[in-house]
PDB file of N, CA and C in Angstrom:
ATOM      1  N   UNK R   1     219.338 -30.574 -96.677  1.00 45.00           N
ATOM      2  CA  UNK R   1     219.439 -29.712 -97.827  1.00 45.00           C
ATOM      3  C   UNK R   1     219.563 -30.519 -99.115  1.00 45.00           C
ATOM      4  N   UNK R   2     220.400 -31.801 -99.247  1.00 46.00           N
ATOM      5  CA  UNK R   2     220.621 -32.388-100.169  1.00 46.00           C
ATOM      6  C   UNK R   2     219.193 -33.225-100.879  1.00 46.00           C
ATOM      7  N   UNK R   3     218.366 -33.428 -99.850  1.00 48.00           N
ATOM      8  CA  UNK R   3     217.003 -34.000 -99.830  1.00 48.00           C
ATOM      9  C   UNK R   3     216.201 -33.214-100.521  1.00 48.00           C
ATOM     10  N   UNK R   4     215.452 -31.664-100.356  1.00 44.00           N
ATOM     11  CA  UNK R   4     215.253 -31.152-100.802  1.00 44.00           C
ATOM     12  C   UNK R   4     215.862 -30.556-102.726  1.00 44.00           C
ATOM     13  N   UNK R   5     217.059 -31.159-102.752  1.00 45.00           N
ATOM     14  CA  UNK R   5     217.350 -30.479-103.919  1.00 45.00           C
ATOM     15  C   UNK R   5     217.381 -31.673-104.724  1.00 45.00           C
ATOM     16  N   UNK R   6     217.322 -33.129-104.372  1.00 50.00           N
ATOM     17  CA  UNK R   6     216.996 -34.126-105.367  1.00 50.00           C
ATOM     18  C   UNK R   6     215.313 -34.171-105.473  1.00 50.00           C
ATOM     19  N   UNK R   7     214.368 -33.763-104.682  1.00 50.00           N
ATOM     20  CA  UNK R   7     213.314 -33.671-104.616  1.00 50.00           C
ATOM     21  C   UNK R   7     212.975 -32.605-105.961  1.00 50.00           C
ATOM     22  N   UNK R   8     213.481 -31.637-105.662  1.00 53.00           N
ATOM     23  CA  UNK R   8     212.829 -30.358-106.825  1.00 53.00           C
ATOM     24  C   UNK R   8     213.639 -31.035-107.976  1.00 53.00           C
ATOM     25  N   UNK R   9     214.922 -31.380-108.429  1.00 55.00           N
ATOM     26  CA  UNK R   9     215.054 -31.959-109.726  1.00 55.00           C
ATOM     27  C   UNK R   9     214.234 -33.080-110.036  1.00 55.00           C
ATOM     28  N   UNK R  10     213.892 -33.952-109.356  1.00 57.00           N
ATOM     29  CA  UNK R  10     212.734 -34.972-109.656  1.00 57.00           C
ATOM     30  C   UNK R  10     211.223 -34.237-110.246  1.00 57.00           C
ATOM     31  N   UNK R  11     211.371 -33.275-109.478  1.00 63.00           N
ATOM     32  CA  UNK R  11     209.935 -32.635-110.177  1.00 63.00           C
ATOM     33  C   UNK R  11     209.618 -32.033-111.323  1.00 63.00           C
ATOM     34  N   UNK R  12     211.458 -31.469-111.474  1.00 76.00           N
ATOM     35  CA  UNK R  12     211.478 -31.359-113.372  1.00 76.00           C
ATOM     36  C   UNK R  12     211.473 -31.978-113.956  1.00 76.00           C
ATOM     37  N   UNK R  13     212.068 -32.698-113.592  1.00 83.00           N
ATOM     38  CA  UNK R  13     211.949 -33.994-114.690  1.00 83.00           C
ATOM     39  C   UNK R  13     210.392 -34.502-115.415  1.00 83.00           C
ATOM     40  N   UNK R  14     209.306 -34.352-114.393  1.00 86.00           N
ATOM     41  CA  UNK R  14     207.940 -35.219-114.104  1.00 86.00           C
ATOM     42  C   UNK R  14     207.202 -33.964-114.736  1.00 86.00           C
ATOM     43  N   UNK R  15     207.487 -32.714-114.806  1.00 86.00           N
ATOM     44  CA  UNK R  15     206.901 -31.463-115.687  1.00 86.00           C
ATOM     45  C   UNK R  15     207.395 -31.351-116.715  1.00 86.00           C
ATOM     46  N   UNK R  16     208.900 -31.844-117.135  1.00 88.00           N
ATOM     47  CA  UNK R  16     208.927 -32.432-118.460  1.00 88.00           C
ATOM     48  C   UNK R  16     208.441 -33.525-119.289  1.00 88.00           C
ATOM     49  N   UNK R  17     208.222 -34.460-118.721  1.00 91.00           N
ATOM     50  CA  UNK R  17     207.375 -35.556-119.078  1.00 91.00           C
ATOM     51  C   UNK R  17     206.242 -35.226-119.363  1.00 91.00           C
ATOM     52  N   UNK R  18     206.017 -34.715-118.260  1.00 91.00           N
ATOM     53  CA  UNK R  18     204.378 -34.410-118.600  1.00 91.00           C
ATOM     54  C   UNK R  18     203.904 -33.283-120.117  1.00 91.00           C
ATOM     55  N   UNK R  19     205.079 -32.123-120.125  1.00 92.00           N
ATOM     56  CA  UNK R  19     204.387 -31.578-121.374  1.00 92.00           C
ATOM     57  C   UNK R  19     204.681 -32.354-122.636  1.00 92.00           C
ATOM     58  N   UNK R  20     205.716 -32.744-122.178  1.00 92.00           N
ATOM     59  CA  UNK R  20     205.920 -33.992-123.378  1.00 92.00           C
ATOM     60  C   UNK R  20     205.041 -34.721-123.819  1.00 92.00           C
ATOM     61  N   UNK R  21     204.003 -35.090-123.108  1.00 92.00           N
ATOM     62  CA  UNK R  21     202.798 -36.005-123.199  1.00 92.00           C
ATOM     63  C   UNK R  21     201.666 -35.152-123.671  1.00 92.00           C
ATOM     64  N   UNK R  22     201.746 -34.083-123.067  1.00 93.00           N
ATOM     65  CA  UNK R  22     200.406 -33.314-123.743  1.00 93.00           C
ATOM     66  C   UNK R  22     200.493 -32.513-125.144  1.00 93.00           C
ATOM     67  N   UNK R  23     201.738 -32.181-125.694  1.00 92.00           N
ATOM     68  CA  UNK R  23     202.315 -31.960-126.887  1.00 92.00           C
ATOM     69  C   UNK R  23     202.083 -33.467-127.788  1.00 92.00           C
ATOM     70  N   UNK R  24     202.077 -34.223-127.487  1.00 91.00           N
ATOM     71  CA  UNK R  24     202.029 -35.581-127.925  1.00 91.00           C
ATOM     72  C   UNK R  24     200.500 -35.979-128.510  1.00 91.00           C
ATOM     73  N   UNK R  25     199.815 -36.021-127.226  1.00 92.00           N
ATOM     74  CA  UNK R  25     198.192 -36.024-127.224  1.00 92.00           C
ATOM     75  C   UNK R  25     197.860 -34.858-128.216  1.00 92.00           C
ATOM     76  N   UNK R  26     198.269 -33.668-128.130  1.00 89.00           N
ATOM     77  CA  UNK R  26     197.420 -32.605-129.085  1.00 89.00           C
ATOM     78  C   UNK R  26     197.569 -32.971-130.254  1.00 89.00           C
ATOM     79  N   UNK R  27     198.980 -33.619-130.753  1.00 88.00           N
ATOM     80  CA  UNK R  27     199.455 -33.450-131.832  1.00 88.00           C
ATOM     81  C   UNK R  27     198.853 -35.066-132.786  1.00 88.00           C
ATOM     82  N   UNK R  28     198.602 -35.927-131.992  1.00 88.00           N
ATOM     83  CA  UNK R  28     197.746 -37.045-132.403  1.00 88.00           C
ATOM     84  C   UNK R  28     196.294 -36.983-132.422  1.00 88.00           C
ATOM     85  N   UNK R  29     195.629 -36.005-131.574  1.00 90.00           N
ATOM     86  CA  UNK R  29     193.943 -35.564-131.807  1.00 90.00           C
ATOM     87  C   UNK R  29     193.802 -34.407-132.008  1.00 90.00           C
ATOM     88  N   UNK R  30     194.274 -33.190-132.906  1.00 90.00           N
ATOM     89  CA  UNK R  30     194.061 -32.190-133.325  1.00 90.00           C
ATOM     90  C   UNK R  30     195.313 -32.158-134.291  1.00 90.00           C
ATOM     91  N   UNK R  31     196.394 -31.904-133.915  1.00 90.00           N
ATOM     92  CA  UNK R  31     197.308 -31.661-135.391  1.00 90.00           C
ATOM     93  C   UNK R  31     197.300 -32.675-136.642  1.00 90.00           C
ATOM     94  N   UNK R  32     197.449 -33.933-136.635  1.00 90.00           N
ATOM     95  CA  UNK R  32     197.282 -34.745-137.039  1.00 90.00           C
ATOM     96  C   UNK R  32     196.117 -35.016-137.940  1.00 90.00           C
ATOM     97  N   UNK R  33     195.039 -35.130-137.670  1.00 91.00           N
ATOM     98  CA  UNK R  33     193.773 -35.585-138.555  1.00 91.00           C
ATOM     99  C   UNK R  33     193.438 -34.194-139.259  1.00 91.00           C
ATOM    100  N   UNK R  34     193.950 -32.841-138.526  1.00 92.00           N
ATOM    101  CA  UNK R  34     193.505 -31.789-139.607  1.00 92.00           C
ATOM    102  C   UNK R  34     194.022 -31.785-140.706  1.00 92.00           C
ATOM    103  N   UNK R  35     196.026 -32.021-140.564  1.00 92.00           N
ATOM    104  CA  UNK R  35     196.856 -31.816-141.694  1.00 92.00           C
ATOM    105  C   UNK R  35     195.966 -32.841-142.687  1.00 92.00           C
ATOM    106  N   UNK R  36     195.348 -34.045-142.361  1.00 93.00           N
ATOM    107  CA  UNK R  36     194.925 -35.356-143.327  1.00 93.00           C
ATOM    108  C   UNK R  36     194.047 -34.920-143.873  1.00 93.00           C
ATOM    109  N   UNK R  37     193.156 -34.052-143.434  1.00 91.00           N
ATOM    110  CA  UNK R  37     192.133 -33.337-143.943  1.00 91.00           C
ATOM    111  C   UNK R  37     191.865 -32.910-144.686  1.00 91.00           C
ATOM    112  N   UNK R  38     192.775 -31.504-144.858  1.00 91.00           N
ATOM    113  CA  UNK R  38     193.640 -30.614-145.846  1.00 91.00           C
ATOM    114  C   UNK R  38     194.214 -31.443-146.584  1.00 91.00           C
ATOM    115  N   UNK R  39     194.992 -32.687-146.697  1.00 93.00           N
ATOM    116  CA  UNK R  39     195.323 -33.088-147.835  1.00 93.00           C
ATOM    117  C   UNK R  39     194.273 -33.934-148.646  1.00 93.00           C
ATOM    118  N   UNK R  40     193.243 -34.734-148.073  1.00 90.00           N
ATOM    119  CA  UNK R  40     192.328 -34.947-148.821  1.00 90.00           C
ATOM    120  C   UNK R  40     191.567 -33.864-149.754  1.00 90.00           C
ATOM    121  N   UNK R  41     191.024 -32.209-148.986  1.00 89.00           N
ATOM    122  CA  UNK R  41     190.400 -31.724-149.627  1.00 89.00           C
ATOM    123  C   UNK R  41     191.074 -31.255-150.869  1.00 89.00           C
ATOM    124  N   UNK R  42     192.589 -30.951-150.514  1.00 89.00           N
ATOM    125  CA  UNK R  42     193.559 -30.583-151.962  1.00 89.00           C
ATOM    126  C   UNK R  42     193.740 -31.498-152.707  1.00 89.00           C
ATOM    127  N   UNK R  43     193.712 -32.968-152.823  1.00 91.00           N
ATOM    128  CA  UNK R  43     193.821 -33.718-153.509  1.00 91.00           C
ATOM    129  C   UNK R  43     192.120 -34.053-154.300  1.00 91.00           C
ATOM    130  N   UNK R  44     191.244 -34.170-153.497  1.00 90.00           N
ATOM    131  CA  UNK R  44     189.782 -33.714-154.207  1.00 90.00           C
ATOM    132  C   UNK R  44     189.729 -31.958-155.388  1.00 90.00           C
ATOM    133  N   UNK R  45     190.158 -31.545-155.121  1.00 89.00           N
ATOM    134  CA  UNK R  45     190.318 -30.318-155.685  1.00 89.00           C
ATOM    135  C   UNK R  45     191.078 -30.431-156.787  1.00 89.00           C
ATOM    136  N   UNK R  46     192.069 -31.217-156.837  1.00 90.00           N
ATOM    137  CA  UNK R  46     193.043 -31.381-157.946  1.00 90.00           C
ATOM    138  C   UNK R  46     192.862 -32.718-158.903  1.00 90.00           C
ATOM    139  N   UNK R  47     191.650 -33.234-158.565  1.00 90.00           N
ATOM    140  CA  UNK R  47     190.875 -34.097-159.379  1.00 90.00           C
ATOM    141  C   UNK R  47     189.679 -33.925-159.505  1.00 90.00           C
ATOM    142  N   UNK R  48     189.421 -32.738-159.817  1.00 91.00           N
ATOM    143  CA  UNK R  48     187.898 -32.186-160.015  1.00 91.00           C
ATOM    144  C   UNK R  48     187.680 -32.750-161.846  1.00 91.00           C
ATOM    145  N   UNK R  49     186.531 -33.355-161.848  1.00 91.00           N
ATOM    146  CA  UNK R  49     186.139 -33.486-163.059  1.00 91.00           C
ATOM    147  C   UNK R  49     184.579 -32.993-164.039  1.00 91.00           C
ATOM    148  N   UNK R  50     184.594 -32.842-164.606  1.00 93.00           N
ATOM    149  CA  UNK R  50     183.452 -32.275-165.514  1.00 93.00           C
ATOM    150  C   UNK R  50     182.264 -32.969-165.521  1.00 93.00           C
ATOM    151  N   UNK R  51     181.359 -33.145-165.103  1.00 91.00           N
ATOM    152  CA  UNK R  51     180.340 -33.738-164.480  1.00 91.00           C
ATOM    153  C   UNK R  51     180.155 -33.998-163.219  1.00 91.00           C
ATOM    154  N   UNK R  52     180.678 -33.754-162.061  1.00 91.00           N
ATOM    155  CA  UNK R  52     180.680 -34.081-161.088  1.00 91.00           C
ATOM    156  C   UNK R  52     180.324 -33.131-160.121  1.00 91.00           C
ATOM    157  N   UNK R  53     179.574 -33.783-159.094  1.00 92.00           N
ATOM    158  CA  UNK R  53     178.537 -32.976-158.213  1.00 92.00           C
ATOM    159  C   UNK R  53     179.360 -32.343-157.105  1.00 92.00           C
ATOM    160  N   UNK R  54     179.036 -31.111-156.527  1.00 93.00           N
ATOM    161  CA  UNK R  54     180.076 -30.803-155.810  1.00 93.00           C
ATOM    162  C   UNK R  54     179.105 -29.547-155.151  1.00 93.00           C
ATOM    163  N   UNK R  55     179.516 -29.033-154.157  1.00 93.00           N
ATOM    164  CA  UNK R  55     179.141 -28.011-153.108  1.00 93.00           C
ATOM    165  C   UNK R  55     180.318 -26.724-153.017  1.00 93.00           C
ATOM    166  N   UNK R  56     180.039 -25.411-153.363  1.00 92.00           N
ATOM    167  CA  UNK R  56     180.384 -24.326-153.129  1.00 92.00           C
ATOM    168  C   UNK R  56     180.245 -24.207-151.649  1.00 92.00           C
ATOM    169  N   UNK R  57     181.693 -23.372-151.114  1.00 90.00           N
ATOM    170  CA  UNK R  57     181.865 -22.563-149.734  1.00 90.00           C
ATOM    171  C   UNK R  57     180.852 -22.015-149.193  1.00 90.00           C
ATOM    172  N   UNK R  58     179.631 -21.424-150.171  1.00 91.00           N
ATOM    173  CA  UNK R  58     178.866 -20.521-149.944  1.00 91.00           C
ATOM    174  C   UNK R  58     177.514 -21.743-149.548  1.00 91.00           C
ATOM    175  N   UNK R  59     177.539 -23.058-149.827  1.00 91.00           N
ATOM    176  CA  UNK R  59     176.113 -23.885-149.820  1.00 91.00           C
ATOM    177  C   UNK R  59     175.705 -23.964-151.089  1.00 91.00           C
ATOM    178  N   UNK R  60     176.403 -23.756-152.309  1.00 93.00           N
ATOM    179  CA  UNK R  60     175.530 -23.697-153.801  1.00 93.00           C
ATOM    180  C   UNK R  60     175.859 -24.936-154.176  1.00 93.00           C
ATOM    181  N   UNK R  61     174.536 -25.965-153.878  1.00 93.00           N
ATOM    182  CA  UNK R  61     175.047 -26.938-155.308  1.00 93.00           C
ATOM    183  C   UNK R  61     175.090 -27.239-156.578  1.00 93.00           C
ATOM    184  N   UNK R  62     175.680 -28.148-157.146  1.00 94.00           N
ATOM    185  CA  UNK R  62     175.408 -27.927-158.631  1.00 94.00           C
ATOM    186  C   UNK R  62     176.765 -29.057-159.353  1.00 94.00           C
ATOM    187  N   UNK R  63     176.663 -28.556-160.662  1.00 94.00           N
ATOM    188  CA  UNK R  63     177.145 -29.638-161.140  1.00 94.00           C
ATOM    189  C   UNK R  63     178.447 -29.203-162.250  1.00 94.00           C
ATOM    190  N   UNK R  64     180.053 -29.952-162.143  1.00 94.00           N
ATOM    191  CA  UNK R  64     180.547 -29.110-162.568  1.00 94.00           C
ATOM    192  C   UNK R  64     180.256 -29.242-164.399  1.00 94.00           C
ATOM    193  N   UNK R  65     180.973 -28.028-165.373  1.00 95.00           N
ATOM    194  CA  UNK R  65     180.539 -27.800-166.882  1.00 95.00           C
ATOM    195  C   UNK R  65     181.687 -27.457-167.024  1.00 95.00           C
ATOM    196  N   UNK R  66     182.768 -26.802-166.476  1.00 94.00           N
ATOM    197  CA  UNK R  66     183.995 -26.427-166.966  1.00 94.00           C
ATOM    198  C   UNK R  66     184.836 -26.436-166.044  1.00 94.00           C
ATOM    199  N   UNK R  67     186.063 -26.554-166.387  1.00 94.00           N
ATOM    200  CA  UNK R  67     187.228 -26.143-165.225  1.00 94.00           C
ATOM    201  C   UNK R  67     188.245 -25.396-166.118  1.00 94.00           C
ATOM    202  N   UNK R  68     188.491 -23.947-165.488  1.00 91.00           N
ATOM    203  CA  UNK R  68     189.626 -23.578-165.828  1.00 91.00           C
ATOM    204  C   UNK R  68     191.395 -23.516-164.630  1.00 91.00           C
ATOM    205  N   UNK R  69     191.961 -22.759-165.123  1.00 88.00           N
ATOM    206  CA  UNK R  69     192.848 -22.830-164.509  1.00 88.00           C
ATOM    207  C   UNK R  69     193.050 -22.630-162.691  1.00 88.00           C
ATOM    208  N   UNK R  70     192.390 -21.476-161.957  1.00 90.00           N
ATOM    209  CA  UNK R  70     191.792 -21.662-161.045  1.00 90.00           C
ATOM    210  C   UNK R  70     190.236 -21.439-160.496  1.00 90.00           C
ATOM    211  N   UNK R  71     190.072 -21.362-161.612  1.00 93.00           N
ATOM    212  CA  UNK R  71     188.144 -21.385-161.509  1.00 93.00           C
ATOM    213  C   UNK R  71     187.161 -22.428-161.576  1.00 93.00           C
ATOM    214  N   UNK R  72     185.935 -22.838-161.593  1.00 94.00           N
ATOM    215  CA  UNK R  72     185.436 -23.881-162.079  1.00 94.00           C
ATOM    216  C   UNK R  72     184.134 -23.253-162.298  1.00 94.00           C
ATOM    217  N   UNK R  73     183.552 -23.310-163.441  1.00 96.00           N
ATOM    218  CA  UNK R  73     182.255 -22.979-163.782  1.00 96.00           C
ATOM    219  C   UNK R  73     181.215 -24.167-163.579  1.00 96.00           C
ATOM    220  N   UNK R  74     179.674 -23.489-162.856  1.00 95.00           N
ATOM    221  CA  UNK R  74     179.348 -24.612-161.559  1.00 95.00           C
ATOM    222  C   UNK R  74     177.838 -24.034-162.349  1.00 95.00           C
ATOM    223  N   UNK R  75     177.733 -25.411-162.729  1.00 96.00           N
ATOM    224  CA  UNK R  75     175.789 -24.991-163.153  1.00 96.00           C
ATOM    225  C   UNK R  75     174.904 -25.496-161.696  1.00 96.00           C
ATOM    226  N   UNK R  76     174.083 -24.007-161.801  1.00 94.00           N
ATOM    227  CA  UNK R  76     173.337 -24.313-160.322  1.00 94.00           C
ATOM    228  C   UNK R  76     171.757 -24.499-160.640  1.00 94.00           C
ATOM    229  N   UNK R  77     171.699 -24.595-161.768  1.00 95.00           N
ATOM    230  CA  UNK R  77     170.176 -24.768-162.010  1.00 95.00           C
ATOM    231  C   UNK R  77     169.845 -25.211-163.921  1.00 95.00           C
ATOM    232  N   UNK R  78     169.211 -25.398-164.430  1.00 94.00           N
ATOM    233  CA  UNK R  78     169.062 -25.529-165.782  1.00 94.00           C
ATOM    234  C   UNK R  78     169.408 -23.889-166.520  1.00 94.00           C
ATOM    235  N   UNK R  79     170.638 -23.798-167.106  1.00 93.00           N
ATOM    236  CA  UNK R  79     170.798 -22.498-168.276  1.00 93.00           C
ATOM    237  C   UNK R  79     171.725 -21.756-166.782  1.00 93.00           C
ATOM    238  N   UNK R  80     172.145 -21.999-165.960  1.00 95.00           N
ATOM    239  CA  UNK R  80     172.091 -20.984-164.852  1.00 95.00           C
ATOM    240  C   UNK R  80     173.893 -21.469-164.423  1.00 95.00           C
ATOM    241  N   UNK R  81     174.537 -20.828-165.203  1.00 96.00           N
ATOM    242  CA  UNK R  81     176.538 -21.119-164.319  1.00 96.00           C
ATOM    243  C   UNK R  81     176.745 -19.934-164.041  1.00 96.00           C
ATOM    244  N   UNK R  82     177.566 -20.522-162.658  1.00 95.00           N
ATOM    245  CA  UNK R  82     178.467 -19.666-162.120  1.00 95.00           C
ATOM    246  C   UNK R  82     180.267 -20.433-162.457  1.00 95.00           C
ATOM    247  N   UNK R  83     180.782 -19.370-162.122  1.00 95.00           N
ATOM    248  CA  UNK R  83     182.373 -18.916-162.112  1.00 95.00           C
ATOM    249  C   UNK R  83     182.930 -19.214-160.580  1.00 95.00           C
ATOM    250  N   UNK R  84     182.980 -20.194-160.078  1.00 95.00           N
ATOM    251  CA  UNK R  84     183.668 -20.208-158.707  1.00 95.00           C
ATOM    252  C   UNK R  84     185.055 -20.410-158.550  1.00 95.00           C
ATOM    253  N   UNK R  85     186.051 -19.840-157.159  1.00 94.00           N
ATOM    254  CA  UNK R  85     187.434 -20.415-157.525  1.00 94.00           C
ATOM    255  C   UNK R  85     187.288 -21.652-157.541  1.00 94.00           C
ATOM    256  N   UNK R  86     188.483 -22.150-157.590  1.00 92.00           N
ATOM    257  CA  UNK R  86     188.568 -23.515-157.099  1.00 92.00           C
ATOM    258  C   UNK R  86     189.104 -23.836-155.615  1.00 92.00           C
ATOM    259  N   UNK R  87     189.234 -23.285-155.031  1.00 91.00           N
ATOM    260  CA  UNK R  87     189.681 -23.195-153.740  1.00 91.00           C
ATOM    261  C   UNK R  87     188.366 -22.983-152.630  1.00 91.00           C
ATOM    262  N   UNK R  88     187.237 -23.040-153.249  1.00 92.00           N
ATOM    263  CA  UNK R  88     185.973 -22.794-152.970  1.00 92.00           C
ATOM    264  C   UNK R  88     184.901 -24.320-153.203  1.00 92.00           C
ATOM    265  N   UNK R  89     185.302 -25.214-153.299  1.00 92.00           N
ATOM    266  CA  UNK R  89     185.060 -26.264-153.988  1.00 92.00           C
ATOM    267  C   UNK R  89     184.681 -27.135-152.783  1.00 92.00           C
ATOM    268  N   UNK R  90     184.022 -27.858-152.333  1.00 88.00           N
ATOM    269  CA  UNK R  90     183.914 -28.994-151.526  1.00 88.00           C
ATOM    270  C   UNK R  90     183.292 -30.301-152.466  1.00 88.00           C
ATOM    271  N   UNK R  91     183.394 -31.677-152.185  1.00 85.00           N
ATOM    272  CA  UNK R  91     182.498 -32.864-152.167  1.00 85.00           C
ATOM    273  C   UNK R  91     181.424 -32.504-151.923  1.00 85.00           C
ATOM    274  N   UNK R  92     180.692 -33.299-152.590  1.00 79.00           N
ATOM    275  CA  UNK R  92     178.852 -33.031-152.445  1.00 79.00           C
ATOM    276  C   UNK R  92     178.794 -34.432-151.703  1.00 79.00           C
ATOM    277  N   UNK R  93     178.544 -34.451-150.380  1.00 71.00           N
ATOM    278  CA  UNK R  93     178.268 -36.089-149.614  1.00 71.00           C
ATOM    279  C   UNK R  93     177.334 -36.277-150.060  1.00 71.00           C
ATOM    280  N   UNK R  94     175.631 -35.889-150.558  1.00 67.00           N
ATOM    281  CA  UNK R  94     174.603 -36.367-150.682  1.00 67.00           C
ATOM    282  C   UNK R  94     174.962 -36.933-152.002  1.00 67.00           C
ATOM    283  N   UNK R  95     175.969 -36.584-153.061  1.00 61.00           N
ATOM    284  CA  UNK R  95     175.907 -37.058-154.581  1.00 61.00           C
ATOM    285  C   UNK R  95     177.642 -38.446-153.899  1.00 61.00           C
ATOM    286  N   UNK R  96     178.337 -38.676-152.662  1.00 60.00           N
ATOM    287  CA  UNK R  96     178.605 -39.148-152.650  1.00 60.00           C
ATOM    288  C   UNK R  96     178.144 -40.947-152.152  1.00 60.00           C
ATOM    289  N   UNK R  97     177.059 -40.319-151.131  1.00 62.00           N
ATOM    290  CA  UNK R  97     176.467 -41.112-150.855  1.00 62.00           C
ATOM    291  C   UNK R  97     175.764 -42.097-151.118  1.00 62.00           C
ATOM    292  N   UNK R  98     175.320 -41.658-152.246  1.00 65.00           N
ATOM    293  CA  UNK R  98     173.864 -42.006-153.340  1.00 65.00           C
ATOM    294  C   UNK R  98     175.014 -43.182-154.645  1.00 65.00           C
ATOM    295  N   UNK R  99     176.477 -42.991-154.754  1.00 57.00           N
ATOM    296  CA  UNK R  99     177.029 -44.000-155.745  1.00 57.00           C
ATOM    297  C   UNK R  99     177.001 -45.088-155.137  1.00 57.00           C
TER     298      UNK R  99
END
């Protein structure tokens, strides 16, 4: 009897370990690089500048002409702005690529 009951506490122990490890793993290849993510794109966002090439949520590129408080007015063609939030904002990789 005594055999059996150091046996099953050994096995908690080894199912604690173990989620321990897979809480671990998630949190180094999925929690981790997203939070970094999110802080790059908010920190890109909060250095948006007036000339600079950039991509709308929606696929619109263009180039920025104004920034207001949470908006950014986004010329998408010659004579042609839009009003986007700013929370709508991505990097343009092809205008990053190309410096």
């Amino acid at each position: 009897m005594n055999i059996l009951l150091q046996a099953q506490q050994g096995g908690d122990y080894s199912f604690l370990i173990m989620m321990v490890a897979i809480f671990a793993i998630m949190y180094f290849f999925m929690i981790r690089p997203q939070n970094k993510k999110q802080k790059e794109i908010a920190n890109f966002r909060k250095n948006l500048e007036v000339g600079q090439s950039v991509v709308t949520a929606g696929g619109i590129y263009g180039k920025i002409k104004d920034i207001e408080d949470n908006a950014v007015i986004v010329e998408i063609a010659p004579s042609v702005k839009i009003k986007v939030d700013r929370n709508s904002i991505y990097a343009d990789a092809q205008a990053q690529a190309n410096k």
